[in-house]
PDB file of C-alpha atoms in Angstrom:
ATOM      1  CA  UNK A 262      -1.588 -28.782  69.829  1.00 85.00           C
ATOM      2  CA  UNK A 263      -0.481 -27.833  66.066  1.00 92.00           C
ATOM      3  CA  UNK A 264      -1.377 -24.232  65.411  1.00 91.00           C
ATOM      4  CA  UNK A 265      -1.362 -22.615  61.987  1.00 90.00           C
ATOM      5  CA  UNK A 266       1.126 -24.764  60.303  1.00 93.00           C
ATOM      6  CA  UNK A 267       2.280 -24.205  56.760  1.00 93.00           C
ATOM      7  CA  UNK A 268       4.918 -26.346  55.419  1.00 94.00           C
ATOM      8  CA  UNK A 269       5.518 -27.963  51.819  1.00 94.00           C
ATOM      9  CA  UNK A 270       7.860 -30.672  51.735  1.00 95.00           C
ATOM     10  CA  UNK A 271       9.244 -31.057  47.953  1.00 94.00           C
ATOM     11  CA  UNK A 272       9.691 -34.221  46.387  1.00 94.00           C
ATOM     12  CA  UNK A 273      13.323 -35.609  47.464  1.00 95.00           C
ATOM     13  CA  UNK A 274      14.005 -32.959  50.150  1.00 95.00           C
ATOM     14  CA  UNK A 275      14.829 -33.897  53.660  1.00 95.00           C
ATOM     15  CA  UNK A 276      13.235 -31.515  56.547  1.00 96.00           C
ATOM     16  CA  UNK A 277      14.024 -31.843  59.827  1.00 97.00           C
ATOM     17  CA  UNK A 278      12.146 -30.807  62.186  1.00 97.00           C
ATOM     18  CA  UNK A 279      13.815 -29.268  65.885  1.00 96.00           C
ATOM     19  CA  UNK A 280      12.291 -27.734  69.035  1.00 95.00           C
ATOM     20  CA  UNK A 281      12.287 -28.548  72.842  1.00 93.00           C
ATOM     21  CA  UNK A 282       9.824 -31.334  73.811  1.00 91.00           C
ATOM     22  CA  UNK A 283       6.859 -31.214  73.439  1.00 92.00           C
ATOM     23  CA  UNK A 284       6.872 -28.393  70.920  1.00 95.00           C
ATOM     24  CA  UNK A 285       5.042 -30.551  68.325  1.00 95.00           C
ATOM     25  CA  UNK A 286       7.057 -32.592  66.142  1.00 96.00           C
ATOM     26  CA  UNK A 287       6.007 -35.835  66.744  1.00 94.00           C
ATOM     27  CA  UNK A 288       2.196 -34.163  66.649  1.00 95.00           C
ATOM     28  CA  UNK A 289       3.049 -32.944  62.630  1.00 95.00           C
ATOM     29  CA  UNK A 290       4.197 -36.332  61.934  1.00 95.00           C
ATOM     30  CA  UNK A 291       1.326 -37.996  63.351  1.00 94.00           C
ATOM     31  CA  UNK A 292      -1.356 -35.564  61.536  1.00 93.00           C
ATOM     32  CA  UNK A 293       1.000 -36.195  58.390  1.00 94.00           C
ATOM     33  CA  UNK A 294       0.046 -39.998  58.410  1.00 92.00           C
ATOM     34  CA  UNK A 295      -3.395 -39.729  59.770  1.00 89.00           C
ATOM     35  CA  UNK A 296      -2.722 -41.112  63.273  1.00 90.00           C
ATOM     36  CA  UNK A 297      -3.495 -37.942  64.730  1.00 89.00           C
ATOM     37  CA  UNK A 298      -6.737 -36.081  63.447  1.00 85.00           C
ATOM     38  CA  UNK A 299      -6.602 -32.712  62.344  1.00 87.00           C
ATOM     39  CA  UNK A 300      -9.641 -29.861  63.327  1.00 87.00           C
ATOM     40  CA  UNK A 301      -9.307 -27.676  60.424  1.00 88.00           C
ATOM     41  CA  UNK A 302      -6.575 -27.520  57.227  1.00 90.00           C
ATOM     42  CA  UNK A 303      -6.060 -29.903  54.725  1.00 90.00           C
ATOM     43  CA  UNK A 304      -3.154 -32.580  53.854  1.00 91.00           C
ATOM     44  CA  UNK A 305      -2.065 -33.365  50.061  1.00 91.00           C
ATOM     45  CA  UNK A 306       0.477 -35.797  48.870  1.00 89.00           C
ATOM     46  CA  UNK A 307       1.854 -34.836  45.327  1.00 87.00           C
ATOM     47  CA  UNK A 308      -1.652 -32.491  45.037  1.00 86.00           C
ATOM     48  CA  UNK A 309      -4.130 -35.184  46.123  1.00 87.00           C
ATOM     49  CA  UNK A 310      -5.770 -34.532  49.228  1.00 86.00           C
ATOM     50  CA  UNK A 311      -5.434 -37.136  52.065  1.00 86.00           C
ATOM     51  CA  UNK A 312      -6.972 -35.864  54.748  1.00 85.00           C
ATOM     52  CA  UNK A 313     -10.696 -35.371  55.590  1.00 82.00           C
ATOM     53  CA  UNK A 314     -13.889 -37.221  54.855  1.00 83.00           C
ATOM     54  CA  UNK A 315     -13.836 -40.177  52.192  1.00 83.00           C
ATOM     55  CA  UNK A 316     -10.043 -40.548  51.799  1.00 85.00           C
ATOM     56  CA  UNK A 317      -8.901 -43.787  51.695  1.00 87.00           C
ATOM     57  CA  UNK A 318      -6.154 -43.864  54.670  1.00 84.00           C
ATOM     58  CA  UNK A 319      -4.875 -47.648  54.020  1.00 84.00           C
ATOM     59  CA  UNK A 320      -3.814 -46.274  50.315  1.00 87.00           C
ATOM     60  CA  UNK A 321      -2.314 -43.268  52.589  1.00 89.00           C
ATOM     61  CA  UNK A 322      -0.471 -45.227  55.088  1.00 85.00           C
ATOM     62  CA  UNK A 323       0.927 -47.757  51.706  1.00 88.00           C
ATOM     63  CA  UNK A 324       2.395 -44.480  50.170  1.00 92.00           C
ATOM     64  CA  UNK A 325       3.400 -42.375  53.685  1.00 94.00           C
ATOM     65  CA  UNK A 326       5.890 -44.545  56.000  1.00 94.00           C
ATOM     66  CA  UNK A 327       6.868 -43.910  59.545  1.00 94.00           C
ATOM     67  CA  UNK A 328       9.337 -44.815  61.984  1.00 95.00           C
ATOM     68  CA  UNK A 329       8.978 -44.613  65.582  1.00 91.00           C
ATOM     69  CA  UNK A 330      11.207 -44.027  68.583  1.00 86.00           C
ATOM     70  CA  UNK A 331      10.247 -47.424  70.174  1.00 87.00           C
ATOM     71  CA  UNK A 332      10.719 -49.858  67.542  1.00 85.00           C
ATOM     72  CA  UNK A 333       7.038 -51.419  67.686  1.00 89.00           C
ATOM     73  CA  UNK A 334       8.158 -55.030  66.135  1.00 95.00           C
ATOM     74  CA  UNK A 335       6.392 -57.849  66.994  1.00 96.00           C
ATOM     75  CA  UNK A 336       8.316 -59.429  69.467  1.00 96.00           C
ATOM     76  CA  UNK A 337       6.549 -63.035  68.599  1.00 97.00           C
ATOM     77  CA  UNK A 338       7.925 -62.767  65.034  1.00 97.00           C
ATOM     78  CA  UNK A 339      11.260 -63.220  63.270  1.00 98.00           C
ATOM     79  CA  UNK A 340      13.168 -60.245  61.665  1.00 98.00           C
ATOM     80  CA  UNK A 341      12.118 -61.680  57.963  1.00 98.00           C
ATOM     81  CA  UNK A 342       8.344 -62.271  59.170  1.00 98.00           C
ATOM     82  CA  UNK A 343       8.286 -58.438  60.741  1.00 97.00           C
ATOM     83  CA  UNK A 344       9.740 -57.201  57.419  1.00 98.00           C
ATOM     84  CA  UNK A 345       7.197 -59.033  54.892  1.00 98.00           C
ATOM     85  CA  UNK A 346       3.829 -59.107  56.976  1.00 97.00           C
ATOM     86  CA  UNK A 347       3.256 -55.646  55.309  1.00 95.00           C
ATOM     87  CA  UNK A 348       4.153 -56.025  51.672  1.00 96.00           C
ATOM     88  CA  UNK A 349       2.462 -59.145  51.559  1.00 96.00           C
ATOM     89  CA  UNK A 350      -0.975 -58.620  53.610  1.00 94.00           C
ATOM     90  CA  UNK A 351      -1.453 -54.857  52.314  1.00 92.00           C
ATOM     91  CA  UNK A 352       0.440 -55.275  49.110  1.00 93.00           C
ATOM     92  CA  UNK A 353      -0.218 -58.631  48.013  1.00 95.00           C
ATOM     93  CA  UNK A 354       3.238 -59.576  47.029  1.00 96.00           C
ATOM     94  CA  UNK A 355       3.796 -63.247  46.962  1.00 97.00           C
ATOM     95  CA  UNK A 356       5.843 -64.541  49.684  1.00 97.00           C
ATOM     96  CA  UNK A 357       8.899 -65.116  47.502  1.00 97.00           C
ATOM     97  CA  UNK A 358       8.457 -61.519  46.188  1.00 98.00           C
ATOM     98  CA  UNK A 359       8.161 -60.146  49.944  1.00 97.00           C
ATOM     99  CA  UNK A 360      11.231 -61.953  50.851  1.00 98.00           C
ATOM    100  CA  UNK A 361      13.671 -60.922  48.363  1.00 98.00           C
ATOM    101  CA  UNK A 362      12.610 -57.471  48.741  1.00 97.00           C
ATOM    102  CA  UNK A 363      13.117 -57.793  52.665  1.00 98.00           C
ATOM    103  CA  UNK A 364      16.116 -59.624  51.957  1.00 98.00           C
ATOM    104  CA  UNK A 365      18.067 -56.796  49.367  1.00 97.00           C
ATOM    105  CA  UNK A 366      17.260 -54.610  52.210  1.00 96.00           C
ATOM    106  CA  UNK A 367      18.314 -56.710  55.202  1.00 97.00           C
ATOM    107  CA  UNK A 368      21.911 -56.471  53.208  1.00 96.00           C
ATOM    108  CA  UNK A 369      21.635 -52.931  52.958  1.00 92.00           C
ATOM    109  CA  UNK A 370      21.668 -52.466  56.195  1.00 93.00           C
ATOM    110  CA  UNK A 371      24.246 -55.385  57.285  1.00 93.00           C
ATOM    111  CA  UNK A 372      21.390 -57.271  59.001  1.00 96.00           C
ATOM    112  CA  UNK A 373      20.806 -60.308  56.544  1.00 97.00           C
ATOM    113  CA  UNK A 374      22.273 -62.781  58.852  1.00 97.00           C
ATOM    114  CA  UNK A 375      19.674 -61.819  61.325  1.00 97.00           C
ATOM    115  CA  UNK A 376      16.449 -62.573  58.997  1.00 96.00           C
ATOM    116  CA  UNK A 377      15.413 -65.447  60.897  1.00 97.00           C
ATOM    117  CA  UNK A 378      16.042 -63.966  64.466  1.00 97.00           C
ATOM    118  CA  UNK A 379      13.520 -62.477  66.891  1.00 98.00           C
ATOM    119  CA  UNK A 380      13.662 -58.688  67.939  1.00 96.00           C
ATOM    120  CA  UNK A 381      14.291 -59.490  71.660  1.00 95.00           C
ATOM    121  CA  UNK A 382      17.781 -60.859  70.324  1.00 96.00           C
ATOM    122  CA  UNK A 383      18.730 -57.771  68.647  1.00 95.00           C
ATOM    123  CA  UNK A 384      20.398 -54.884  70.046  1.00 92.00           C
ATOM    124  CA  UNK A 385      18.444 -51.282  70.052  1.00 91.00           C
ATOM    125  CA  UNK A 386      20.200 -49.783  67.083  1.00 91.00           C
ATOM    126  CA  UNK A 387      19.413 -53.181  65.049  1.00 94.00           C
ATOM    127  CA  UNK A 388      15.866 -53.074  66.621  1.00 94.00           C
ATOM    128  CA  UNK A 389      15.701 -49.936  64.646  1.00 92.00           C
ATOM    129  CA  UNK A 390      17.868 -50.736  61.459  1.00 93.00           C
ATOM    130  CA  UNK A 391      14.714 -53.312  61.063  1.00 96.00           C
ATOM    131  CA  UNK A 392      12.220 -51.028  61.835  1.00 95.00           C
ATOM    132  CA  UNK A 393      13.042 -48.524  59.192  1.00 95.00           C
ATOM    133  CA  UNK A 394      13.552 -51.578  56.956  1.00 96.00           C
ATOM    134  CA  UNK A 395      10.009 -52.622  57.335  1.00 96.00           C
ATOM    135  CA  UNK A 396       8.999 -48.879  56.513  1.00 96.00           C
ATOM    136  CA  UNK A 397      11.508 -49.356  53.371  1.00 96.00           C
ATOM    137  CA  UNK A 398       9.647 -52.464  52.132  1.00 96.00           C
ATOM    138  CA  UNK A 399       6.495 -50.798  51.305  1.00 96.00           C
ATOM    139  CA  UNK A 400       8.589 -48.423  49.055  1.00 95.00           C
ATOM    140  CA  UNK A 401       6.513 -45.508  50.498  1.00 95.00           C
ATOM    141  CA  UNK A 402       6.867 -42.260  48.770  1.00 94.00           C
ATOM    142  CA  UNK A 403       7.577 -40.131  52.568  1.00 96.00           C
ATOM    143  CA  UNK A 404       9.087 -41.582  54.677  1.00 96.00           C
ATOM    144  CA  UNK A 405       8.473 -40.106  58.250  1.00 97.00           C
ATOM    145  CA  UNK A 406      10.508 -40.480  61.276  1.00 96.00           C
ATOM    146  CA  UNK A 407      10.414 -39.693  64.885  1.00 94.00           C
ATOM    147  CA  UNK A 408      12.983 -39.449  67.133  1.00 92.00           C
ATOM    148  CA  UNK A 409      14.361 -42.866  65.969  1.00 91.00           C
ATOM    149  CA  UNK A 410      17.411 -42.252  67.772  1.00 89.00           C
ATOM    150  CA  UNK A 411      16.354 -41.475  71.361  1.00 85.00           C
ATOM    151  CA  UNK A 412      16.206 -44.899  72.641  1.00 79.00           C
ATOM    152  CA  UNK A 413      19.299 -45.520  71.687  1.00 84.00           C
ATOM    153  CA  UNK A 414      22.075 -45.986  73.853  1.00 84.00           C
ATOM    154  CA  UNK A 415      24.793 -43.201  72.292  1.00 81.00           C
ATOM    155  CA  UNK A 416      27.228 -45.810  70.784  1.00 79.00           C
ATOM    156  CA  UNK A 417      24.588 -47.193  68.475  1.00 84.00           C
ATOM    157  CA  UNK A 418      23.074 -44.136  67.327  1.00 87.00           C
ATOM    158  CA  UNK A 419      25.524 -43.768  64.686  1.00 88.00           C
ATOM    159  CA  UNK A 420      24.786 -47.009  62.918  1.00 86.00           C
ATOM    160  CA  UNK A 421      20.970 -45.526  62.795  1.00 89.00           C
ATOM    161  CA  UNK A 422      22.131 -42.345  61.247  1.00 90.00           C
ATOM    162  CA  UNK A 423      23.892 -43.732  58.961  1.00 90.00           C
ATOM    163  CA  UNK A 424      21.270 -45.479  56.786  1.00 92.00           C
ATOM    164  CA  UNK A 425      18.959 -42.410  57.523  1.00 92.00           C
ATOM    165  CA  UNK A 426      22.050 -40.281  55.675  1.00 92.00           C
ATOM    166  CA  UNK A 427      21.943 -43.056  52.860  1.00 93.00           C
ATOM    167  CA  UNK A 428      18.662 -42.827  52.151  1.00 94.00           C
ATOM    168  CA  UNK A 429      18.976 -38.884  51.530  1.00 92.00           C
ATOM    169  CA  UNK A 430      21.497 -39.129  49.515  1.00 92.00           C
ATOM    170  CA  UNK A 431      19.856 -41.216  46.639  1.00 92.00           C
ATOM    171  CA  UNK A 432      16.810 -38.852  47.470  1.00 93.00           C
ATOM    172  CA  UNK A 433      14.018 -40.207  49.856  1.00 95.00           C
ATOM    173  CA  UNK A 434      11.467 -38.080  50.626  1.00 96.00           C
ATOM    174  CA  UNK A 435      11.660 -37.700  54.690  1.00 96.00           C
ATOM    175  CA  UNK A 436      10.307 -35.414  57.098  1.00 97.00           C
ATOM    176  CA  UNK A 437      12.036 -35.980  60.513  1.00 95.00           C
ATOM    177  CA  UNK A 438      11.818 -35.150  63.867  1.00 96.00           C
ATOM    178  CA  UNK A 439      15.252 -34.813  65.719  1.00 93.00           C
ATOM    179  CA  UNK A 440      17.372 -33.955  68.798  1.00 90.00           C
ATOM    180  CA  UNK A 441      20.555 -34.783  66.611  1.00 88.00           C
ATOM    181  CA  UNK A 442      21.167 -31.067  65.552  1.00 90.00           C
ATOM    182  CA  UNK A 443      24.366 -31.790  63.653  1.00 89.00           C
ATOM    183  CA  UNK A 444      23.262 -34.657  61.540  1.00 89.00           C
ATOM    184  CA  UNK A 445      19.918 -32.387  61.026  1.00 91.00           C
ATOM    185  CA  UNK A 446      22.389 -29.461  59.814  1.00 91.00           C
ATOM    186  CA  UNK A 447      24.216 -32.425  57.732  1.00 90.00           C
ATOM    187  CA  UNK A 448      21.312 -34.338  56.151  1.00 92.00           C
ATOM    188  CA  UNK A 449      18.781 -31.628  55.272  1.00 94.00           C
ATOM    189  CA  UNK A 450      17.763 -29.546  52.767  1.00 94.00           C
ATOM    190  CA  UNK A 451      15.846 -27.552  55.186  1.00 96.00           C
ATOM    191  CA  UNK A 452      15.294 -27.007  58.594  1.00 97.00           C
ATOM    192  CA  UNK A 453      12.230 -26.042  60.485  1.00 97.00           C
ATOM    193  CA  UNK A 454      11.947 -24.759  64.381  1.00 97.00           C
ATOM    194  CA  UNK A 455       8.597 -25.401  66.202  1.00 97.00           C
ATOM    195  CA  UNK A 456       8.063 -24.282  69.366  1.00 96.00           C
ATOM    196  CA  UNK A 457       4.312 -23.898  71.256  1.00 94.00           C
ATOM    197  CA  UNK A 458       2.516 -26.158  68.080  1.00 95.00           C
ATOM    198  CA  UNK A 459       3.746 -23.088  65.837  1.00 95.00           C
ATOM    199  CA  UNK A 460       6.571 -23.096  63.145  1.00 96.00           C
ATOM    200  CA  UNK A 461       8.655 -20.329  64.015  1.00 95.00           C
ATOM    201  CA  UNK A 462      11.644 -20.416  61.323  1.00 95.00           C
ATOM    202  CA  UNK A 463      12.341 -22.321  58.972  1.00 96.00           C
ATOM    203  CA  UNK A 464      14.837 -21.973  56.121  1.00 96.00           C
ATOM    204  CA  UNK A 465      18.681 -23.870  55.279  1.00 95.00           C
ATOM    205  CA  UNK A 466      20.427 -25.779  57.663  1.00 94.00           C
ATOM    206  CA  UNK A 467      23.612 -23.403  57.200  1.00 94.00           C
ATOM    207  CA  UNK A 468      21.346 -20.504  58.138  1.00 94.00           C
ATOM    208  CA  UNK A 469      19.449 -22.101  60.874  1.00 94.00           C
ATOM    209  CA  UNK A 470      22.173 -22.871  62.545  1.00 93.00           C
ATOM    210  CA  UNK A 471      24.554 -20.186  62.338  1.00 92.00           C
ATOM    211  CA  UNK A 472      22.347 -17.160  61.926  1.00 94.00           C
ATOM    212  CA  UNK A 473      18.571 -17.536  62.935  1.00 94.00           C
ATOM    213  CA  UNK A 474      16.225 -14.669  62.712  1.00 95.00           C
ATOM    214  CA  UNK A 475      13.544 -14.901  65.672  1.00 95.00           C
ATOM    215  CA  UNK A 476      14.092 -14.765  69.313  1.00 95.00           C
ATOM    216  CA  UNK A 477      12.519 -18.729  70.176  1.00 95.00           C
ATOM    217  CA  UNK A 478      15.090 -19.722  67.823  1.00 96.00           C
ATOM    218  CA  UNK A 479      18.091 -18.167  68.671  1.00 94.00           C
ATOM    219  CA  UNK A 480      17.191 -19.228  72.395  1.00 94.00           C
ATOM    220  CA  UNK A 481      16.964 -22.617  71.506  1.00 94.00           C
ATOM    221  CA  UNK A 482      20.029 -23.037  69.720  1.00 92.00           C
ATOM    222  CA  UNK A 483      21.845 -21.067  72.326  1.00 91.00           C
ATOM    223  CA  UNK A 484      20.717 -23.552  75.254  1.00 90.00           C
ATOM    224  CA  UNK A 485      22.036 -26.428  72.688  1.00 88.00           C
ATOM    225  CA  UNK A 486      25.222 -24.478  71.935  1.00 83.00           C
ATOM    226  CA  UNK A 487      25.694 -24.399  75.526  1.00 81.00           C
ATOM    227  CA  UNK A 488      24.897 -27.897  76.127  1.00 74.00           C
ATOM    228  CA  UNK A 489      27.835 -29.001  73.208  1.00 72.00           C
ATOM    229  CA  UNK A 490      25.046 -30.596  71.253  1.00 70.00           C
ATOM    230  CA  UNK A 491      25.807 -28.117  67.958  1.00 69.00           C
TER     231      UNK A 491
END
């Protein structure tokens, strides 16, 4: 349970969010793109409210993108058909249109030879590279993403980061939920601490990590410290 959150996310800013299991990351993320409902508070995306009565969550869900930890492809589709079903059903691109969008991004991400491949083929970390493509091809404005790595086997977690660090560099909006302290401390602008549904501290990744203000914080980072995860 979320309690008393406050955050702003600025346009082009990467947050990640850290905190022991269960502390309510994946909760936010899920209240951010209206799979979770919220009891009191509001939601606005660039000042327009989107949560509450009367707001129109498939225009919500076109502009706010998520990735999950388990992939959630259809397994009974090809990597082109998971990529375009999207664009073209809630968009209304034309299937050429859908294509060469899902195609320029297949190449970005070294996966074009796999367009006509199903999921069950793929390894994890390409699993994934699709996944986050499919979130790419509706050219959200936030993109939102949760614990993509921790499926992962550890030798193809680094071909997952690596788009994720792409994408902040030419300045996607993401709020992301991660155990991956170092790439957090690498990719973000800032970095927030939940712990108990509460936000704790939040502030610079250099700070975070190197001089934290309040106890939960300092507790955590000393338990990853000690674990050779920082």
């Amino acid at each position: 349970m979320l309690r008393g959150i406050d955050l702003t996310v600025r346009e082009h800013e990467v947050m990640s969010l850290i905190g022991a299991s269960g502390s309510g990351k994946s909760t936010l993320l899920r209240c951010v793109n209206a799979l979770e409902p919220i009891e009191e508070g509001a939601i606005a995306l660039q000042g327009r409210l989107v949560s509450g009565p009367g707001v129109d969550l498939n225009r919500h869900r076109r502009e706010v993108g998520i990735v999950f930890q388990s992939f959630n492809l259809f397994p009974h589709m090809t990597v082109l058909r998971n990529v375009t079903l999207a664009p073209r059903q809630v968009l209304h691109l034309s299937r050429r249109e859908a294509e060469l969008r899902a195609d320029a991004l297949l190449e970005r991400v070294g996966l074009i030879e796999k367009r006509k491949e199903y999921p069950d083929s793929l390894s994890g970390g390409q699993q994934q590279r699709v996944a986050i493509v499919r979130a790419l091809a509706m050219q959200p404005r936030l993109l939102l993403l949760d614990e993509i790595t921790s499926a992962l086997d550890p030798e193809l977690v680094a071909e997952v980061l690596s788009i994720v660090r792409e994408l902040a560099h030419e300045g996607m909006t993401m709020l992301l939920a991660t155990h991956e302290m170092s790439f957090a401390g690498e990719v973000s602008s800032r970095v927030c601490f939940l712990d108990g549904g509460v936000i704790c501290e939040q502030g610079e990744p250099e700070q975070m990590f190197t001089a934290p203000t309040h106890p939960r914080t300092q507790a955590f980072l000393k338990r990853i410290i000690a674990a050779g995860r920082l």
